[in-house]
Amino acid sequence: MSRVYNFSAGPAVLPEEVLKEAADEMLDYKGTGMSVMEMSHRSKAYDTIIKEAEADLRELMNIPDNYKVLFLQGGASQQFAMIPMNLMKNKVADYIVTGQWAKKAFQEASIYGKANKIASSEDETFSYIPDCSDLPVSEDADYVYICENNTIYGTKFHTLPNTKGKTLVSDVSSCFLSEPVDVTKYGIIYGGVQKNIGPAGVVIVIIREDLITEDTLPGTPTMLKYKTHADNDSLYNTPPAYGIYICGKVFKWIKKQGGLEAMKEHNEKKAAILYNFLDESKLFKGTVRKEDRSLMNVPFVTGDADLDAKFVKEAKEAGFENLKGHRTVGGMRASIYNAMPIEGVEKLVEFMKKFEAENC
Ligand SMILES: *Cc1c(COP(=O)(O)O)cnc(C)c1O
């Protein structure tokens, strides 16, 4: 068996320990004689799995009692519709557009009401986070929406926007559990888990209880009402059962590493190795304004598309996978999520130095 260093933006690297445990339990989960994939989501064994997953997540993120944790499907993209359908009571919402995912969410919300783009960084290909300290937040906005870590462009909100009292909704798909957060600052925090937590197919929504109401937009399907899932503890219908089981294992793995403070320290260390090299390299350059850099997704370029392609190819041959930048931006991107070991980044930088010496 040989494992590569996988720098994919998502689905992405998972902790090896978790994968091994899942392999050990594949045929017979704790004496049940069956795989978690094969068991009823209403069984006693599964009830323990989903309840423990929620309890561990609550502990890790210090989630207050007046927030519900929902395990849903449809990916982060389905939330682009679900959020306005459930929250747009006045049919007005403000969006801060810092990348493709925020833009898609903004466009989707426009189907249901008046979505206002109150700030954007599109003028400089989303390479920075706009100043959000005094934005023209709409008087009647039902919420203000952000994508907190921009997976494609490698920027992160290091300060949350001043929403002037309006509910903050945040897509944290690519920075979920990468560092501590203050849940009370948000109405909704949500993310697809396939970036930093588990296998594709699960989206976790952490939502303040007062935002869960019957009063959704007319025509909202039962499955797209937060209330449906909240009232049934995420078991209204069959949940993505196996995916939730793996997420639960990752939560336990993070707890064992020392929780979100430890994750932050680990992620800062890893990111610094790569950013420090980019800042001194003669060949490679980071593409993001320094103060807005993400700890999770690190885009970089040589400035020459052919050389970029050569780098990606040679890196792959050396065991560094998925370093090609997003198809809309080109260049390279190293995603260095929680489960990427520090050696992975150290070895990548060694390889980049070698490539630079050979090509500069
Ligand atoms: C990947 C990603 C999405 C889309 O997720 P899906 O689960 O594929 O719908 C949305 N937002 C962010 C920030 C992402 O990184």
PDB file of N, CA and C in Angstrom, residues 19-102:
ATOM      1  N   LEU A  19      -9.467   6.243   8.581  1.00  0.00           N
ATOM      2  CA  LEU A  19      -9.698   5.308   7.473  1.00  0.00           C
ATOM      3  C   LEU A  19      -9.410   3.871   7.910  1.00  0.00           C
ATOM      4  N   LYS A  20      -8.363   3.711   8.715  1.00  0.00           N
ATOM      5  CA  LYS A  20      -8.010   2.363   9.190  1.00  0.00           C
ATOM      6  C   LYS A  20      -9.081   1.807  10.124  1.00  0.00           C
ATOM      7  N   GLU A  21      -9.568   2.659  11.013  1.00  0.00           N
ATOM      8  CA  GLU A  21     -10.635   2.232  11.925  1.00  0.00           C
ATOM      9  C   GLU A  21     -11.865   1.816  11.149  1.00  0.00           C
ATOM     10  N   ALA A  22     -12.208   2.624  10.155  1.00  0.00           N
ATOM     11  CA  ALA A  22     -13.390   2.310   9.339  1.00  0.00           C
ATOM     12  C   ALA A  22     -13.187   0.985   8.614  1.00  0.00           C
ATOM     13  N   ALA A  23     -11.939   0.758   8.156  1.00  0.00           N
ATOM     14  CA  ALA A  23     -11.639  -0.506   7.464  1.00  0.00           C
ATOM     15  C   ALA A  23     -11.814  -1.681   8.426  1.00  0.00           C
ATOM     16  N   ASP A  24     -11.313  -1.519   9.651  1.00  0.00           N
ATOM     17  CA  ASP A  24     -11.441  -2.588  10.653  1.00  0.00           C
ATOM     18  C   ASP A  24     -12.898  -2.902  10.966  1.00  0.00           C
ATOM     19  N   GLU A  25     -13.731  -1.884  10.895  1.00  0.00           N
ATOM     20  CA  GLU A  25     -15.144  -2.079  11.272  1.00  0.00           C
ATOM     21  C   GLU A  25     -16.042  -2.368  10.069  1.00  0.00           C
ATOM     22  N   MET A  26     -15.430  -2.461   8.907  1.00  0.00           N
ATOM     23  CA  MET A  26     -16.223  -2.557   7.672  1.00  0.00           C
ATOM     24  C   MET A  26     -17.202  -3.732   7.664  1.00  0.00           C
ATOM     25  N   LEU A  27     -16.739  -4.926   8.022  1.00  0.00           N
ATOM     26  CA  LEU A  27     -17.593  -6.109   7.894  1.00  0.00           C
ATOM     27  C   LEU A  27     -18.446  -6.365   9.127  1.00  0.00           C
ATOM     28  N   ASP A  28     -17.935  -5.928  10.271  1.00  0.00           N
ATOM     29  CA  ASP A  28     -18.664  -6.216  11.514  1.00  0.00           C
ATOM     30  C   ASP A  28     -18.484  -5.032  12.461  1.00  0.00           C
ATOM     31  N   TYR A  29     -19.478  -4.161  12.476  1.00  0.00           N
ATOM     32  CA  TYR A  29     -19.384  -2.987  13.335  1.00  0.00           C
ATOM     33  C   TYR A  29     -19.713  -3.368  14.777  1.00  0.00           C
ATOM     34  N   LYS A  30     -18.708  -3.374  15.622  1.00  0.00           N
ATOM     35  CA  LYS A  30     -18.865  -3.618  17.059  1.00  0.00           C
ATOM     36  C   LYS A  30     -19.805  -4.784  17.393  1.00  0.00           C
ATOM     37  N   GLY A  31     -19.579  -5.905  16.746  1.00  0.00           N
ATOM     38  CA  GLY A  31     -20.353  -7.103  17.079  1.00  0.00           C
ATOM     39  C   GLY A  31     -21.779  -7.119  16.551  1.00  0.00           C
ATOM     40  N   THR A  32     -22.134  -6.178  15.697  1.00  0.00           N
ATOM     41  CA  THR A  32     -23.495  -6.204  15.122  1.00  0.00           C
ATOM     42  C   THR A  32     -23.560  -7.206  13.969  1.00  0.00           C
ATOM     43  N   GLY A  33     -22.372  -7.627  13.471  1.00  0.00           N
ATOM     44  CA  GLY A  33     -22.358  -8.572  12.363  1.00  0.00           C
ATOM     45  C   GLY A  33     -22.658  -7.926  11.024  1.00  0.00           C
ATOM     46  N   MET A  34     -22.669  -6.625  10.999  1.00  0.00           N
ATOM     47  CA  MET A  34     -22.910  -5.925   9.723  1.00  0.00           C
ATOM     48  C   MET A  34     -22.121  -4.620   9.670  1.00  0.00           C
ATOM     49  N   SER A  35     -22.008  -4.117   8.448  1.00  0.00           N
ATOM     50  CA  SER A  35     -21.350  -2.828   8.239  1.00  0.00           C
ATOM     51  C   SER A  35     -22.321  -1.704   8.606  1.00  0.00           C
ATOM     52  N   VAL A  36     -21.771  -0.549   8.959  1.00  0.00           N
ATOM     53  CA  VAL A  36     -22.635   0.614   9.229  1.00  0.00           C
ATOM     54  C   VAL A  36     -23.467   0.948   7.978  1.00  0.00           C
ATOM     55  N   MET A  37     -22.919   0.632   6.815  1.00  0.00           N
ATOM     56  CA  MET A  37     -23.633   0.865   5.556  1.00  0.00           C
ATOM     57  C   MET A  37     -24.893   0.034   5.431  1.00  0.00           C
ATOM     58  N   GLU A  38     -24.912  -1.066   6.178  1.00  0.00           N
ATOM     59  CA  GLU A  38     -26.010  -2.026   5.998  1.00  0.00           C
ATOM     60  C   GLU A  38     -27.062  -1.934   7.095  1.00  0.00           C
ATOM     61  N   MET A  39     -26.840  -1.071   8.065  1.00  0.00           N
ATOM     62  CA  MET A  39     -27.766  -1.096   9.218  1.00  0.00           C
ATOM     63  C   MET A  39     -28.858  -0.044   9.114  1.00  0.00           C
ATOM     64  N   SER A  40     -29.965  -0.316   9.782  1.00  0.00           N
ATOM     65  CA  SER A  40     -31.066   0.637   9.803  1.00  0.00           C
ATOM     66  C   SER A  40     -30.638   1.926  10.492  1.00  0.00           C
ATOM     67  N   HIS A  41     -31.062   3.042   9.937  1.00  0.00           N
ATOM     68  CA  HIS A  41     -30.763   4.320  10.583  1.00  0.00           C
ATOM     69  C   HIS A  41     -31.610   4.499  11.835  1.00  0.00           C
ATOM     70  N   ARG A  42     -32.544   3.572  12.060  1.00  0.00           N
ATOM     71  CA  ARG A  42     -33.360   3.632  13.290  1.00  0.00           C
ATOM     72  C   ARG A  42     -32.915   2.579  14.303  1.00  0.00           C
ATOM     73  N   SER A  43     -31.786   1.907  14.021  1.00  0.00           N
ATOM     74  CA  SER A  43     -31.300   0.878  14.948  1.00  0.00           C
ATOM     75  C   SER A  43     -30.639   1.530  16.157  1.00  0.00           C
ATOM     76  N   LYS A  44     -30.470   0.717  17.187  1.00  0.00           N
ATOM     77  CA  LYS A  44     -29.846   1.204  18.411  1.00  0.00           C
ATOM     78  C   LYS A  44     -28.386   1.584  18.147  1.00  0.00           C
ATOM     79  N   ALA A  45     -27.703   0.735  17.377  1.00  0.00           N
ATOM     80  CA  ALA A  45     -26.282   1.004  17.086  1.00  0.00           C
ATOM     81  C   ALA A  45     -26.149   2.337  16.353  1.00  0.00           C
ATOM     82  N   TYR A  46     -27.021   2.577  15.394  1.00  0.00           N
ATOM     83  CA  TYR A  46     -26.898   3.826  14.632  1.00  0.00           C
ATOM     84  C   TYR A  46     -27.299   5.050  15.461  1.00  0.00           C
ATOM     85  N   ASP A  47     -28.284   4.848  16.315  1.00  0.00           N
ATOM     86  CA  ASP A  47     -28.698   5.944  17.196  1.00  0.00           C
ATOM     87  C   ASP A  47     -27.505   6.449  18.019  1.00  0.00           C
ATOM     88  N   THR A  48     -26.709   5.504  18.501  1.00  0.00           N
ATOM     89  CA  THR A  48     -25.516   5.878  19.266  1.00  0.00           C
ATOM     90  C   THR A  48     -24.525   6.635  18.375  1.00  0.00           C
ATOM     91  N   ILE A  49     -24.350   6.157  17.147  1.00  0.00           N
ATOM     92  CA  ILE A  49     -23.392   6.794  16.229  1.00  0.00           C
ATOM     93  C   ILE A  49     -23.777   8.257  15.982  1.00  0.00           C
ATOM     94  N   ILE A  50     -25.007   8.516  15.634  1.00  0.00           N
ATOM     95  CA  ILE A  50     -25.400   9.887  15.257  1.00  0.00           C
ATOM     96  C   ILE A  50     -25.451  10.795  16.495  1.00  0.00           C
ATOM     97  N   LYS A  51     -25.894  10.250  17.641  1.00  0.00           N
ATOM     98  CA  LYS A  51     -25.951  11.065  18.859  1.00  0.00           C
ATOM     99  C   LYS A  51     -24.547  11.430  19.339  1.00  0.00           C
ATOM    100  N   GLU A  52     -23.622  10.471  19.261  1.00  0.00           N
ATOM    101  CA  GLU A  52     -22.242  10.760  19.664  1.00  0.00           C
ATOM    102  C   GLU A  52     -21.588  11.764  18.729  1.00  0.00           C
ATOM    103  N   ALA A  53     -21.884  11.629  17.440  1.00  0.00           N
ATOM    104  CA  ALA A  53     -21.314  12.575  16.469  1.00  0.00           C
ATOM    105  C   ALA A  53     -21.773  13.989  16.829  1.00  0.00           C
ATOM    106  N   GLU A  54     -23.063  14.140  17.089  1.00  0.00           N
ATOM    107  CA  GLU A  54     -23.561  15.472  17.429  1.00  0.00           C
ATOM    108  C   GLU A  54     -22.950  15.983  18.738  1.00  0.00           C
ATOM    109  N   ALA A  55     -22.884  15.109  19.730  1.00  0.00           N
ATOM    110  CA  ALA A  55     -22.353  15.531  21.035  1.00  0.00           C
ATOM    111  C   ALA A  55     -20.884  15.951  20.906  1.00  0.00           C
ATOM    112  N   ASP A  56     -20.114  15.204  20.122  1.00  0.00           N
ATOM    113  CA  ASP A  56     -18.694  15.538  19.951  1.00  0.00           C
ATOM    114  C   ASP A  56     -18.522  16.854  19.189  1.00  0.00           C
ATOM    115  N   LEU A  57     -19.365  17.065  18.182  1.00  0.00           N
ATOM    116  CA  LEU A  57     -19.278  18.320  17.433  1.00  0.00           C
ATOM    117  C   LEU A  57     -19.642  19.500  18.333  1.00  0.00           C
ATOM    118  N   ARG A  58     -20.689  19.310  19.147  1.00  0.00           N
ATOM    119  CA  ARG A  58     -21.096  20.369  20.085  1.00  0.00           C
ATOM    120  C   ARG A  58     -19.967  20.717  21.044  1.00  0.00           C
ATOM    121  N   GLU A  59     -19.285  19.676  21.511  1.00  0.00           N
ATOM    122  CA  GLU A  59     -18.184  19.899  22.440  1.00  0.00           C
ATOM    123  C   GLU A  59     -17.019  20.625  21.739  1.00  0.00           C
ATOM    124  N   LEU A  60     -16.673  20.150  20.548  1.00  0.00           N
ATOM    125  CA  LEU A  60     -15.547  20.761  19.818  1.00  0.00           C
ATOM    126  C   LEU A  60     -15.780  22.240  19.547  1.00  0.00           C
ATOM    127  N   MET A  61     -17.006  22.570  19.098  1.00  0.00           N
ATOM    128  CA  MET A  61     -17.283  23.951  18.670  1.00  0.00           C
ATOM    129  C   MET A  61     -17.925  24.770  19.775  1.00  0.00           C
ATOM    130  N   ASN A  62     -18.146  24.132  20.920  1.00  0.00           N
ATOM    131  CA  ASN A  62     -18.779  24.829  22.027  1.00  0.00           C
ATOM    132  C   ASN A  62     -20.121  25.428  21.576  1.00  0.00           C
ATOM    133  N   ILE A  63     -20.967  24.586  20.983  1.00  0.00           N
ATOM    134  CA  ILE A  63     -22.235  25.040  20.398  1.00  0.00           C
ATOM    135  C   ILE A  63     -23.279  25.231  21.506  1.00  0.00           C
ATOM    136  N   PRO A  64     -23.826  26.443  21.632  1.00  0.00           N
ATOM    137  CA  PRO A  64     -24.810  26.680  22.695  1.00  0.00           C
ATOM    138  C   PRO A  64     -26.105  25.872  22.492  1.00  0.00           C
ATOM    139  N   ASP A  65     -26.851  25.690  23.571  1.00  0.00           N
ATOM    140  CA  ASP A  65     -28.073  24.864  23.539  1.00  0.00           C
ATOM    141  C   ASP A  65     -29.152  25.420  22.630  1.00  0.00           C
ATOM    142  N   ASN A  66     -29.111  26.734  22.363  1.00  0.00           N
ATOM    143  CA  ASN A  66     -30.166  27.290  21.497  1.00  0.00           C
ATOM    144  C   ASN A  66     -29.810  27.211  20.003  1.00  0.00           C
ATOM    145  N   TYR A  67     -28.862  26.334  19.688  1.00  0.00           N
ATOM    146  CA  TYR A  67     -28.553  26.047  18.274  1.00  0.00           C
ATOM    147  C   TYR A  67     -28.814  24.575  18.005  1.00  0.00           C
ATOM    148  N   LYS A  68     -29.394  24.286  16.841  1.00  0.00           N
ATOM    149  CA  LYS A  68     -29.585  22.895  16.413  1.00  0.00           C
ATOM    150  C   LYS A  68     -28.444  22.503  15.480  1.00  0.00           C
ATOM    151  N   VAL A  69     -28.079  21.255  15.533  1.00  0.00           N
ATOM    152  CA  VAL A  69     -27.106  20.698  14.588  1.00  0.00           C
ATOM    153  C   VAL A  69     -27.866  19.754  13.664  1.00  0.00           C
ATOM    154  N   LEU A  70     -27.825  20.036  12.367  1.00  0.00           N
ATOM    155  CA  LEU A  70     -28.543  19.197  11.403  1.00  0.00           C
ATOM    156  C   LEU A  70     -27.559  18.517  10.463  1.00  0.00           C
ATOM    157  N   PHE A  71     -27.752  17.231  10.244  1.00  0.00           N
ATOM    158  CA  PHE A  71     -26.953  16.484   9.261  1.00  0.00           C
ATOM    159  C   PHE A  71     -27.834  16.290   8.030  1.00  0.00           C
ATOM    160  N   LEU A  72     -27.525  16.995   6.960  1.00  0.00           N
ATOM    161  CA  LEU A  72     -28.394  16.990   5.786  1.00  0.00           C
ATOM    162  C   LEU A  72     -27.654  16.495   4.547  1.00  0.00           C
ATOM    163  N   GLN A  73     -28.377  16.495   3.423  1.00  0.00           N
ATOM    164  CA  GLN A  73     -27.781  16.097   2.141  1.00  0.00           C
ATOM    165  C   GLN A  73     -27.888  17.256   1.147  1.00  0.00           C
ATOM    166  N   GLY A  74     -27.503  16.999  -0.071  1.00  0.00           N
ATOM    167  CA  GLY A  74     -27.635  18.027  -1.118  1.00  0.00           C
ATOM    168  C   GLY A  74     -26.415  18.926  -1.237  1.00  0.00           C
ATOM    169  N   GLY A  75     -25.414  18.683  -0.413  1.00  0.00           N
ATOM    170  CA  GLY A  75     -24.190  19.474  -0.491  1.00  0.00           C
ATOM    171  C   GLY A  75     -24.384  20.909  -0.043  1.00  0.00           C
ATOM    172  N   ALA A  76     -23.285  21.631  -0.028  1.00  0.00           N
ATOM    173  CA  ALA A  76     -23.371  23.048   0.328  1.00  0.00           C
ATOM    174  C   ALA A  76     -24.259  23.771  -0.683  1.00  0.00           C
ATOM    175  N   SER A  77     -24.224  23.318  -1.922  1.00  0.00           N
ATOM    176  CA  SER A  77     -24.985  24.003  -2.980  1.00  0.00           C
ATOM    177  C   SER A  77     -26.489  24.010  -2.715  1.00  0.00           C
ATOM    178  N   GLN A  78     -27.004  22.978  -2.088  1.00  0.00           N
ATOM    179  CA  GLN A  78     -28.445  22.990  -1.797  1.00  0.00           C
ATOM    180  C   GLN A  78     -28.792  24.056  -0.760  1.00  0.00           C
ATOM    181  N   GLN A  79     -27.835  24.363   0.107  1.00  0.00           N
ATOM    182  CA  GLN A  79     -28.084  25.417   1.090  1.00  0.00           C
ATOM    183  C   GLN A  79     -28.244  26.783   0.433  1.00  0.00           C
ATOM    184  N   PHE A  80     -27.662  26.944  -0.764  1.00  0.00           N
ATOM    185  CA  PHE A  80     -27.807  28.225  -1.460  1.00  0.00           C
ATOM    186  C   PHE A  80     -29.290  28.555  -1.655  1.00  0.00           C
ATOM    187  N   ALA A  81     -30.122  27.509  -1.843  1.00  0.00           N
ATOM    188  CA  ALA A  81     -31.574  27.698  -1.985  1.00  0.00           C
ATOM    189  C   ALA A  81     -32.300  27.601  -0.642  1.00  0.00           C
ATOM    190  N   MET A  82     -31.858  26.657   0.173  1.00  0.00           N
ATOM    191  CA  MET A  82     -32.556  26.400   1.438  1.00  0.00           C
ATOM    192  C   MET A  82     -32.521  27.621   2.365  1.00  0.00           C
ATOM    193  N   ILE A  83     -31.391  28.329   2.328  1.00  0.00           N
ATOM    194  CA  ILE A  83     -31.252  29.492   3.206  1.00  0.00           C
ATOM    195  C   ILE A  83     -32.300  30.559   2.867  1.00  0.00           C
ATOM    196  N   PRO A  84     -32.371  31.035   1.617  1.00  0.00           N
ATOM    197  CA  PRO A  84     -33.424  32.010   1.327  1.00  0.00           C
ATOM    198  C   PRO A  84     -34.838  31.456   1.524  1.00  0.00           C
ATOM    199  N   MET A  85     -35.075  30.217   1.162  1.00  0.00           N
ATOM    200  CA  MET A  85     -36.427  29.657   1.302  1.00  0.00           C
ATOM    201  C   MET A  85     -36.906  29.686   2.749  1.00  0.00           C
ATOM    202  N   ASN A  86     -35.970  29.532   3.678  1.00  0.00           N
ATOM    203  CA  ASN A  86     -36.333  29.482   5.093  1.00  0.00           C
ATOM    204  C   ASN A  86     -36.180  30.804   5.831  1.00  0.00           C
ATOM    205  N   LEU A  87     -35.296  31.671   5.330  1.00  0.00           N
ATOM    206  CA  LEU A  87     -34.968  32.873   6.106  1.00  0.00           C
ATOM    207  C   LEU A  87     -35.484  34.178   5.508  1.00  0.00           C
ATOM    208  N   MET A  88     -35.847  34.165   4.231  1.00  0.00           N
ATOM    209  CA  MET A  88     -36.208  35.413   3.566  1.00  0.00           C
ATOM    210  C   MET A  88     -37.650  35.825   3.854  1.00  0.00           C
ATOM    211  N   LYS A  89     -37.890  36.243   5.099  1.00  0.00           N
ATOM    212  CA  LYS A  89     -39.261  36.651   5.473  1.00  0.00           C
ATOM    213  C   LYS A  89     -39.633  37.967   4.788  1.00  0.00           C
ATOM    214  N   ASN A  90     -38.646  38.886   4.731  1.00  0.00           N
ATOM    215  CA  ASN A  90     -38.887  40.179   4.052  1.00  0.00           C
ATOM    216  C   ASN A  90     -38.520  40.122   2.576  1.00  0.00           C
ATOM    217  N   LYS A  91     -38.026  38.990   2.167  1.00  0.00           N
ATOM    218  CA  LYS A  91     -37.562  38.801   0.776  1.00  0.00           C
ATOM    219  C   LYS A  91     -36.403  39.729   0.417  1.00  0.00           C
ATOM    220  N   VAL A  92     -35.572  40.009   1.414  1.00  0.00           N
ATOM    221  CA  VAL A  92     -34.387  40.836   1.154  1.00  0.00           C
ATOM    222  C   VAL A  92     -33.196  40.196   1.871  1.00  0.00           C
ATOM    223  N   ALA A  93     -32.079  40.068   1.173  1.00  0.00           N
ATOM    224  CA  ALA A  93     -30.877  39.558   1.829  1.00  0.00           C
ATOM    225  C   ALA A  93     -29.648  40.197   1.199  1.00  0.00           C
ATOM    226  N   ASP A  94     -28.637  40.416   2.020  1.00  0.00           N
ATOM    227  CA  ASP A  94     -27.394  41.057   1.558  1.00  0.00           C
ATOM    228  C   ASP A  94     -26.291  40.022   1.432  1.00  0.00           C
ATOM    229  N   TYR A  95     -25.575  40.080   0.326  1.00  0.00           N
ATOM    230  CA  TYR A  95     -24.509  39.114   0.047  1.00  0.00           C
ATOM    231  C   TYR A  95     -23.169  39.818  -0.143  1.00  0.00           C
ATOM    232  N   ILE A  96     -22.142  39.256   0.479  1.00  0.00           N
ATOM    233  CA  ILE A  96     -20.773  39.728   0.259  1.00  0.00           C
ATOM    234  C   ILE A  96     -20.129  38.699  -0.663  1.00  0.00           C
ATOM    235  N   VAL A  97     -19.789  39.144  -1.860  1.00  0.00           N
ATOM    236  CA  VAL A  97     -19.366  38.202  -2.896  1.00  0.00           C
ATOM    237  C   VAL A  97     -17.840  38.180  -3.002  1.00  0.00           C
ATOM    238  N   THR A  98     -17.240  37.126  -2.435  1.00  0.00           N
ATOM    239  CA  THR A  98     -15.771  37.030  -2.379  1.00  0.00           C
ATOM    240  C   THR A  98     -15.254  35.838  -3.173  1.00  0.00           C
ATOM    241  N   GLY A  99     -16.103  35.260  -4.031  1.00  0.00           N
ATOM    242  CA  GLY A  99     -15.640  34.128  -4.830  1.00  0.00           C
ATOM    243  C   GLY A  99     -16.805  33.445  -5.523  1.00  0.00           C
ATOM    244  N   GLN A 100     -16.479  32.374  -6.197  1.00  0.00           N
ATOM    245  CA  GLN A 100     -17.493  31.653  -6.990  1.00  0.00           C
ATOM    246  C   GLN A 100     -18.629  31.095  -6.144  1.00  0.00           C
ATOM    247  N   TRP A 101     -18.296  30.602  -4.953  1.00  0.00           N
ATOM    248  CA  TRP A 101     -19.344  29.965  -4.144  1.00  0.00           C
ATOM    249  C   TRP A 101     -20.296  31.006  -3.587  1.00  0.00           C
ATOM    250  N   ALA A 102     -19.756  32.143  -3.177  1.00  0.00           N
ATOM    251  CA  ALA A 102     -20.617  33.224  -2.690  1.00  0.00           C
ATOM    252  C   ALA A 102     -21.464  33.758  -3.844  1.00  0.00           C
TER     253      ALA A 102
END
